[in-house]
mmCIF file of C-alpha atoms and ligand atoms in Angstrom:
data_model
loop_
_atom_site.group_PDB
_atom_site.id
_atom_site.type_symbol
_atom_site.label_atom_id
_atom_site.label_comp_id
_atom_site.label_asym_id
_atom_site.label_seq_id
_atom_site.Cartn_x
_atom_site.Cartn_y
_atom_site.Cartn_z
ATOM 1 C CA MET O 1 5.074 -1.717 3.265
ATOM 2 C CA THR O 2 2.798 0.021 0.827
ATOM 3 C CA LEU O 3 -0.868 -1.748 -0.662
ATOM 4 C CA GLY O 4 -2.090 0.220 -3.530
ATOM 5 C CA PRO O 5 -1.915 1.758 -6.138
ATOM 6 C CA THR O 6 2.125 2.584 -6.245
ATOM 7 C CA THR O 7 2.698 -0.764 -5.522
ATOM 8 C CA THR O 8 3.824 -2.771 -8.547
ATOM 9 C CA ALA O 9 1.111 -5.180 -9.619
ATOM 10 C CA THR O 10 -1.121 -4.450 -7.257
ATOM 11 C CA GLN O 11 -3.785 -7.211 -8.574
ATOM 12 C CA ALA O 12 -2.275 -9.835 -7.218
ATOM 13 C CA TYR O 13 -3.460 -9.169 -3.981
ATOM 14 C CA GLY O 14 -7.086 -10.025 -4.899
ATOM 15 C CA GLU O 15 -5.525 -13.508 -5.746
ATOM 16 C CA ALA O 16 -5.318 -16.348 -3.127
ATOM 17 C CA SER O 17 -2.525 -17.932 -4.708
ATOM 18 C CA TYR O 18 -0.199 -14.896 -4.630
ATOM 19 C CA TRP O 19 -0.957 -14.920 -1.006
ATOM 20 C CA ASP O 20 -0.028 -18.961 -0.423
ATOM 21 C CA ASN O 21 3.464 -18.361 -2.493
ATOM 22 C CA ARG O 22 4.098 -14.953 -0.260
ATOM 23 C CA TYR O 23 3.621 -16.673 3.201
ATOM 24 C CA ALA O 24 5.267 -20.373 1.895
ATOM 25 C CA GLN O 25 8.082 -18.046 1.103
ATOM 26 C CA ASP O 26 7.605 -16.025 4.349
ATOM 27 C CA ASP O 27 6.999 -17.513 7.921
ATOM 28 C CA GLY O 28 6.829 -13.890 9.735
ATOM 29 C CA PRO O 29 5.758 -12.410 11.689
ATOM 30 C CA PHE O 30 4.995 -9.132 9.661
ATOM 31 C CA ASP O 31 2.119 -6.672 10.089
ATOM 32 C CA TRP O 32 0.863 -4.256 7.132
ATOM 33 C CA TYR O 33 0.359 -0.556 8.295
ATOM 34 C CA GLN O 34 0.704 -0.513 11.964
ATOM 35 C CA LYS O 35 1.241 -3.002 14.601
ATOM 36 C CA TYR O 36 -0.609 -3.743 17.945
ATOM 37 C CA PRO O 37 0.592 -1.288 20.507
ATOM 38 C CA SER O 38 0.201 1.873 18.488
ATOM 39 C CA LEU O 39 -3.286 1.097 17.874
ATOM 40 C CA ALA O 40 -4.352 -0.702 21.140
ATOM 41 C CA PRO O 41 -5.615 2.547 23.139
ATOM 42 C CA LEU O 42 -7.975 2.710 20.189
ATOM 43 C CA LEU O 43 -8.894 -0.528 20.469
ATOM 44 C CA ARG O 44 -9.652 -0.212 23.898
ATOM 45 C CA LEU O 45 -12.122 2.991 23.048
ATOM 46 C CA TYR O 46 -14.310 0.354 21.524
ATOM 47 C CA THR O 47 -14.028 -2.980 22.266
ATOM 48 C CA SER O 48 -13.501 -4.823 25.659
ATOM 49 C CA LEU O 49 -11.631 -7.783 26.692
ATOM 50 C CA LEU O 50 -14.684 -9.597 27.279
ATOM 51 C CA HIS O 51 -16.087 -9.400 23.241
ATOM 52 C CA ARG O 52 -15.509 -12.211 20.883
ATOM 53 C CA VAL O 53 -13.699 -10.688 17.796
ATOM 54 C CA LEU O 54 -12.958 -11.850 14.496
ATOM 55 C CA VAL O 55 -9.700 -10.321 12.688
ATOM 56 C CA VAL O 56 -10.217 -10.835 8.750
ATOM 57 C CA GLY O 57 -7.432 -11.255 6.431
ATOM 58 C CA CYS O 58 -5.337 -11.734 9.301
ATOM 59 C CA GLY O 59 -2.440 -12.852 7.517
ATOM 60 C CA ASN O 60 0.922 -13.764 9.718
ATOM 61 C CA SER O 61 0.443 -10.805 11.841
ATOM 62 C CA ALA O 62 1.127 -10.694 15.306
ATOM 63 C CA PHE O 63 -2.223 -8.245 16.387
ATOM 64 C CA SER O 64 -3.715 -10.708 17.385
ATOM 65 C CA GLU O 65 -1.135 -12.349 19.910
ATOM 66 C CA GLY O 66 -1.178 -8.691 20.926
ATOM 67 C CA MET O 67 -4.777 -8.477 21.935
ATOM 68 C CA VAL O 68 -4.331 -11.805 23.612
ATOM 69 C CA ASP O 69 -1.769 -10.473 25.644
ATOM 70 C CA ASP O 70 -3.366 -7.786 26.859
ATOM 71 C CA GLY O 71 -6.389 -9.912 28.075
ATOM 72 C CA TYR O 72 -8.695 -10.355 24.986
ATOM 73 C CA GLY O 73 -10.306 -13.993 25.486
ATOM 74 C CA ASP O 74 -11.693 -14.938 22.111
ATOM 75 C CA VAL O 75 -10.128 -14.012 19.027
ATOM 76 C CA VAL O 76 -10.741 -15.640 15.787
ATOM 77 C CA ASN O 77 -8.595 -14.934 12.593
ATOM 78 C CA ILE O 78 -9.466 -16.208 9.335
ATOM 79 C CA ASP O 79 -7.712 -15.976 6.161
ATOM 80 C CA ILE O 80 -8.105 -17.181 2.407
ATOM 81 C CA SER O 81 -4.165 -18.707 2.466
ATOM 82 C CA SER O 82 -4.488 -21.843 3.687
ATOM 83 C CA VAL O 83 -0.597 -22.155 3.993
ATOM 84 C CA VAL O 84 -0.528 -19.203 6.385
ATOM 85 C CA ILE O 85 -4.035 -20.363 8.672
ATOM 86 C CA GLU O 86 -1.746 -23.741 8.782
ATOM 87 C CA ALA O 87 1.610 -22.247 9.890
ATOM 88 C CA MET O 88 -0.381 -20.322 12.620
ATOM 89 C CA GLN O 89 -2.666 -22.882 13.780
ATOM 90 C CA LYS O 90 0.941 -24.696 14.783
ATOM 91 C CA LYS O 91 2.603 -21.591 16.238
ATOM 92 C CA TYR O 92 -0.345 -21.343 18.281
ATOM 93 C CA SER O 93 -1.030 -24.426 19.220
ATOM 94 C CA ASN O 94 -1.075 -23.884 22.606
ATOM 95 C CA ARG O 95 -3.169 -20.482 22.989
ATOM 96 C CA PRO O 96 -6.592 -21.590 22.795
ATOM 97 C CA GLN O 97 -7.883 -17.800 22.548
ATOM 98 C CA LEU O 98 -6.428 -17.852 19.276
ATOM 99 C CA LYS O 99 -8.637 -19.666 16.606
ATOM 100 C CA TYR O 100 -7.146 -19.749 12.692
ATOM 101 C CA SER O 101 -9.759 -21.215 9.808
ATOM 102 C CA GLN O 102 -8.744 -20.742 6.267
ATOM 103 C CA MET O 103 -11.881 -18.804 4.960
ATOM 104 C CA ASP O 104 -12.788 -16.178 1.761
ATOM 105 C CA VAL O 105 -14.042 -13.203 3.782
ATOM 106 C CA CYS O 106 -16.494 -12.873 1.168
ATOM 107 C CA ASP O 107 -18.327 -15.999 2.125
ATOM 108 C CA MET O 108 -17.885 -16.940 6.042
ATOM 109 C CA SER O 109 -21.520 -19.057 5.822
ATOM 110 C CA ALA O 110 -19.891 -21.405 8.791
ATOM 111 C CA PHE O 111 -20.074 -18.123 10.919
ATOM 112 C CA GLN O 112 -23.821 -17.529 12.271
ATOM 113 C CA THR O 113 -25.414 -13.638 11.959
ATOM 114 C CA GLY O 114 -24.397 -12.169 14.781
ATOM 115 C CA SER O 115 -21.665 -13.626 16.065
ATOM 116 C CA PHE O 116 -18.868 -11.515 16.951
ATOM 117 C CA ASP O 117 -18.751 -7.916 18.618
ATOM 118 C CA THR O 118 -15.924 -6.783 16.581
ATOM 119 C CA VAL O 119 -14.335 -7.041 13.060
ATOM 120 C CA ILE O 120 -10.891 -5.763 12.431
ATOM 121 C CA ASP O 121 -9.454 -5.404 9.408
ATOM 122 C CA LYS O 122 -6.410 -4.649 8.563
ATOM 123 C CA GLY O 123 -5.399 -4.871 4.804
ATOM 124 C CA THR O 124 -7.683 -6.738 3.846
ATOM 125 C CA LEU O 125 -10.366 -4.784 1.993
ATOM 126 C CA ASP O 126 -7.852 -3.171 0.665
ATOM 127 C CA SER O 127 -6.337 -5.800 -0.986
ATOM 128 C CA LEU O 128 -9.736 -7.294 -2.369
ATOM 129 C CA LEU O 129 -9.578 -3.500 -3.972
ATOM 130 C CA CYS O 130 -6.600 -4.551 -5.619
ATOM 131 C CA GLY O 131 -7.887 -7.662 -7.364
ATOM 132 C CA ASN O 132 -10.407 -8.338 -10.548
ATOM 133 C CA ASN O 133 -13.619 -7.699 -9.646
ATOM 134 C CA SER O 134 -13.047 -5.306 -6.814
ATOM 135 C CA ARG O 135 -16.216 -3.575 -6.203
ATOM 136 C CA ILE O 136 -18.651 -6.529 -6.491
ATOM 137 C CA ASN O 137 -16.029 -8.472 -3.806
ATOM 138 C CA ALA O 138 -15.773 -5.135 -1.651
ATOM 139 C CA ALA O 139 -19.446 -5.039 -1.757
ATOM 140 C CA LYS O 140 -20.198 -9.325 -0.837
ATOM 141 C CA MET O 141 -17.475 -8.608 2.244
ATOM 142 C CA LEU O 142 -18.966 -5.651 3.478
ATOM 143 C CA GLU O 143 -22.461 -7.205 3.051
ATOM 144 C CA GLU O 144 -20.425 -10.618 5.533
ATOM 145 C CA VAL O 145 -18.921 -8.320 7.843
ATOM 146 C CA GLY O 146 -22.416 -6.283 8.877
ATOM 147 C CA ARG O 147 -24.230 -9.644 8.953
ATOM 148 C CA VAL O 148 -21.348 -10.995 11.254
ATOM 149 C CA LEU O 149 -21.796 -8.634 13.763
ATOM 150 C CA LYS O 150 -24.173 -7.619 16.159
ATOM 151 C CA ASP O 151 -26.037 -4.941 16.471
ATOM 152 C CA LYS O 152 -24.467 -2.271 17.481
ATOM 153 C CA GLY O 153 -21.349 -4.580 16.892
ATOM 154 C CA VAL O 154 -18.127 -2.463 15.589
ATOM 155 C CA TYR O 155 -16.297 -2.614 12.268
ATOM 156 C CA ILE O 156 -12.402 -1.269 12.944
ATOM 157 C CA LEU O 157 -10.969 -0.805 8.752
ATOM 158 C CA ILE O 158 -7.398 0.055 8.951
ATOM 159 C CA THR O 159 -6.513 1.515 5.563
ATOM 160 C CA TYR O 160 -4.471 3.197 3.435
ATOM 161 C CA GLY O 161 -7.279 4.768 1.413
ATOM 162 C CA ALA O 162 -8.525 8.170 2.134
ATOM 163 C CA PRO O 163 -12.423 9.021 2.660
ATOM 164 C CA ILE O 164 -13.150 9.703 -0.962
ATOM 165 C CA TYR O 165 -12.001 6.344 -1.548
ATOM 166 C CA ARG O 166 -13.612 4.270 0.911
ATOM 167 C CA LEU O 167 -16.265 6.238 2.646
ATOM 168 C CA HIS O 168 -19.031 5.388 -0.197
ATOM 169 C CA LEU O 169 -18.139 1.846 -0.115
ATOM 170 C CA LEU O 170 -19.083 1.854 3.537
ATOM 171 C CA ARG O 171 -22.163 3.637 3.702
ATOM 172 C CA GLU O 172 -23.240 1.387 0.554
ATOM 173 C CA SER O 173 -22.908 -1.401 2.484
ATOM 174 C CA TRP O 174 -24.613 -1.283 5.995
ATOM 175 C CA PRO O 175 -26.502 2.016 7.932
ATOM 176 C CA TRP O 176 -23.191 1.849 9.961
ATOM 177 C CA THR O 177 -22.660 5.228 12.561
ATOM 178 C CA ILE O 178 -18.929 6.283 11.042
ATOM 179 C CA LYS O 179 -15.931 7.305 12.757
ATOM 180 C CA LEU O 180 -12.927 8.037 11.664
ATOM 181 C CA HIS O 181 -9.442 8.360 13.269
ATOM 182 C CA VAL O 182 -5.530 8.671 12.142
ATOM 183 C CA ILE O 183 -2.513 7.609 12.451
ATOM 184 C CA ASP O 184 0.916 8.482 11.132
ATOM 185 C CA LYS O 185 2.859 6.196 8.964
ATOM 186 C CA LEU O 186 5.776 4.878 10.345
ATOM 187 C CA LEU O 187 8.976 4.656 8.097
ATOM 188 C CA PRO O 188 11.073 0.781 9.305
ATOM 189 C CA GLY O 189 13.544 2.112 12.132
ATOM 190 C CA GLU O 190 10.837 5.156 13.276
ATOM 191 C CA SER O 191 9.803 5.179 16.300
ATOM 192 C CA SER O 192 6.648 7.334 17.037
ATOM 193 C CA GLY O 193 6.980 11.000 17.260
ATOM 194 C CA GLN O 194 4.783 13.871 17.186
ATOM 195 C CA GLN O 195 1.065 12.419 16.184
ATOM 196 C CA LYS O 196 -0.679 14.954 13.755
ATOM 197 C CA TRP O 197 -3.636 14.106 15.487
ATOM 198 C CA GLU O 198 -4.592 12.590 18.521
ATOM 199 C CA LEU O 199 -5.093 8.801 17.969
ATOM 200 C CA THR O 200 -8.366 8.497 19.993
ATOM 201 C CA SER O 201 -10.012 11.711 18.796
ATOM 202 C CA PRO O 202 -12.358 11.287 16.209
ATOM 203 C CA ILE O 203 -12.148 13.408 13.308
ATOM 204 C CA PRO O 204 -14.605 15.569 12.070
ATOM 205 C CA LEU O 205 -16.338 13.675 9.264
ATOM 206 C CA ASP O 206 -18.200 15.366 6.178
ATOM 207 C CA ASP O 207 -18.492 14.417 2.668
ATOM 208 C CA ASP O 208 -16.381 16.071 0.591
ATOM 209 C CA GLY O 209 -12.892 15.346 2.740
ATOM 210 C CA ASN O 210 -12.729 18.912 4.001
ATOM 211 C CA SER O 211 -13.070 18.309 7.012
ATOM 212 C CA LEU O 212 -9.900 15.963 6.897
ATOM 213 C CA GLU O 213 -8.140 18.645 5.604
ATOM 214 C CA ALA O 214 -9.064 21.202 7.593
ATOM 215 C CA ALA O 215 -8.257 19.089 10.849
ATOM 216 C CA ILE O 216 -4.863 17.362 9.446
ATOM 217 C CA GLY O 217 -3.879 19.372 6.206
ATOM 218 C CA LYS O 218 -3.708 17.904 2.556
ATOM 219 C CA ASN O 219 -2.207 14.641 1.592
ATOM 220 C CA PRO O 220 -1.570 13.359 5.229
ATOM 221 C CA ASP O 221 1.063 10.399 5.751
ATOM 222 C CA VAL O 222 -1.330 8.418 7.873
ATOM 223 C CA HIS O 223 -3.358 5.915 8.147
ATOM 224 C CA PHE O 224 -6.848 5.720 8.458
ATOM 225 C CA ILE O 225 -9.228 3.980 10.700
ATOM 226 C CA TYR O 226 -12.813 3.873 10.125
ATOM 227 C CA VAL O 227 -14.878 2.838 12.964
ATOM 228 C CA CYS O 228 -18.248 1.382 11.806
ATOM 229 C CA ILE O 229 -20.828 0.877 14.521
ATOM 230 C CA LYS O 230 -23.620 -1.707 13.474
ATOM 231 C CA ASP O 231 -26.501 0.484 13.623
ATOM 232 C CA ASP O 232 -30.004 -1.721 15.027
ATOM 233 C CA SER O 233 -32.535 0.447 13.533
HETATM 234 C C1 SAM I 301 -2.370 -6.837 3.377
HETATM 235 S S1 SAM I 301 -2.468 -8.465 3.933
HETATM 236 C C2 SAM I 301 -2.719 -8.117 5.346
HETATM 237 C C3 SAM I 301 -2.761 -9.519 6.800
HETATM 238 C C4 SAM I 301 -2.810 -8.661 8.487
HETATM 239 N N1 SAM I 301 -3.734 -8.355 8.139
HETATM 240 C C5 SAM I 301 -1.693 -7.334 8.451
HETATM 241 O O1 SAM I 301 -2.493 -6.710 9.138
HETATM 242 O O2 SAM I 301 -0.723 -8.090 8.760
HETATM 243 C C6 SAM I 301 -4.425 -8.514 3.271
HETATM 244 C C7 SAM I 301 -4.711 -10.485 3.855
HETATM 245 O O3 SAM I 301 -5.448 -10.683 3.631
HETATM 246 C C8 SAM I 301 -6.002 -12.002 2.824
HETATM 247 N N2 SAM I 301 -7.035 -12.073 1.661
HETATM 248 C C9 SAM I 301 -7.023 -11.527 1.238
HETATM 249 N N3 SAM I 301 -8.097 -11.799 0.060
HETATM 250 C C10 SAM I 301 -8.986 -12.805 1.558
HETATM 251 C C11 SAM I 301 -10.298 -12.932 1.183
HETATM 252 N N4 SAM I 301 -10.606 -13.290 -0.171
HETATM 253 N N5 SAM I 301 -10.286 -13.635 2.360
HETATM 254 C C12 SAM I 301 -9.745 -13.690 3.160
HETATM 255 N N6 SAM I 301 -8.705 -12.891 3.585
HETATM 256 C C13 SAM I 301 -7.955 -12.690 2.330
HETATM 257 C C14 SAM I 301 -4.324 -12.034 2.616
HETATM 258 O O4 SAM I 301 -3.939 -13.774 2.215
HETATM 259 C C15 SAM I 301 -3.072 -11.437 3.341
HETATM 260 O O5 SAM I 301 -3.076 -12.209 4.390
#
């Protein structure tokens, strides 16, 4: 499923009511873009099983369940939709490693500054960027993500957005050290084939995107993963 300029009525992705309606009709699980097993090697590179992890805009994805099955012990999940949060609280009532709370990612004042080692975002910044006041909301979200992370904490953003559409937003928000990884998009039913680029090797990153094109070609059919390490300077 795509999220972005080619999708109809993309503005709705910025509205809580859209997500409530959607989750009332679909109890999932459904994972946008990529499932946990394909991204697990990258997570293991930047995170530890002992990390306190926050998944923002979790939806009814099985990603966090996959993390806990792999040994992560503390995975906190938030979403703007109370419908999906109630469903996930019920589903995982017997898994204390998984916590679910209804919360707006632009206002996470319920969390203290520096409370997480890792924040994972798969499709949530993308959703905000589809809605009204997108730039303001994206800036608020990134400010909050940086705030709740510890120094040297890691924000992992999985998105369809190429560097020319995402890097300036990230760089404006915090003095991160940013690494870029890519993973092939998979069509439904397709199994992983020959990757254009090794997932765990960062792509050289310059300002204009030329290094990306040189590495994997023009208009690659990939999802982008920005690993943003919070600078403590
Ligand atoms: C594209 S879906 C991605 C869901 C899930 N992360 C995945 O990968 O399958 C975007 C999610 O962000 C949530 N969302 C949208 N705006 C939000 C906000 N302001 N605060 C928290 N969650 C939000 C939606 O309810 C939805 O579950």
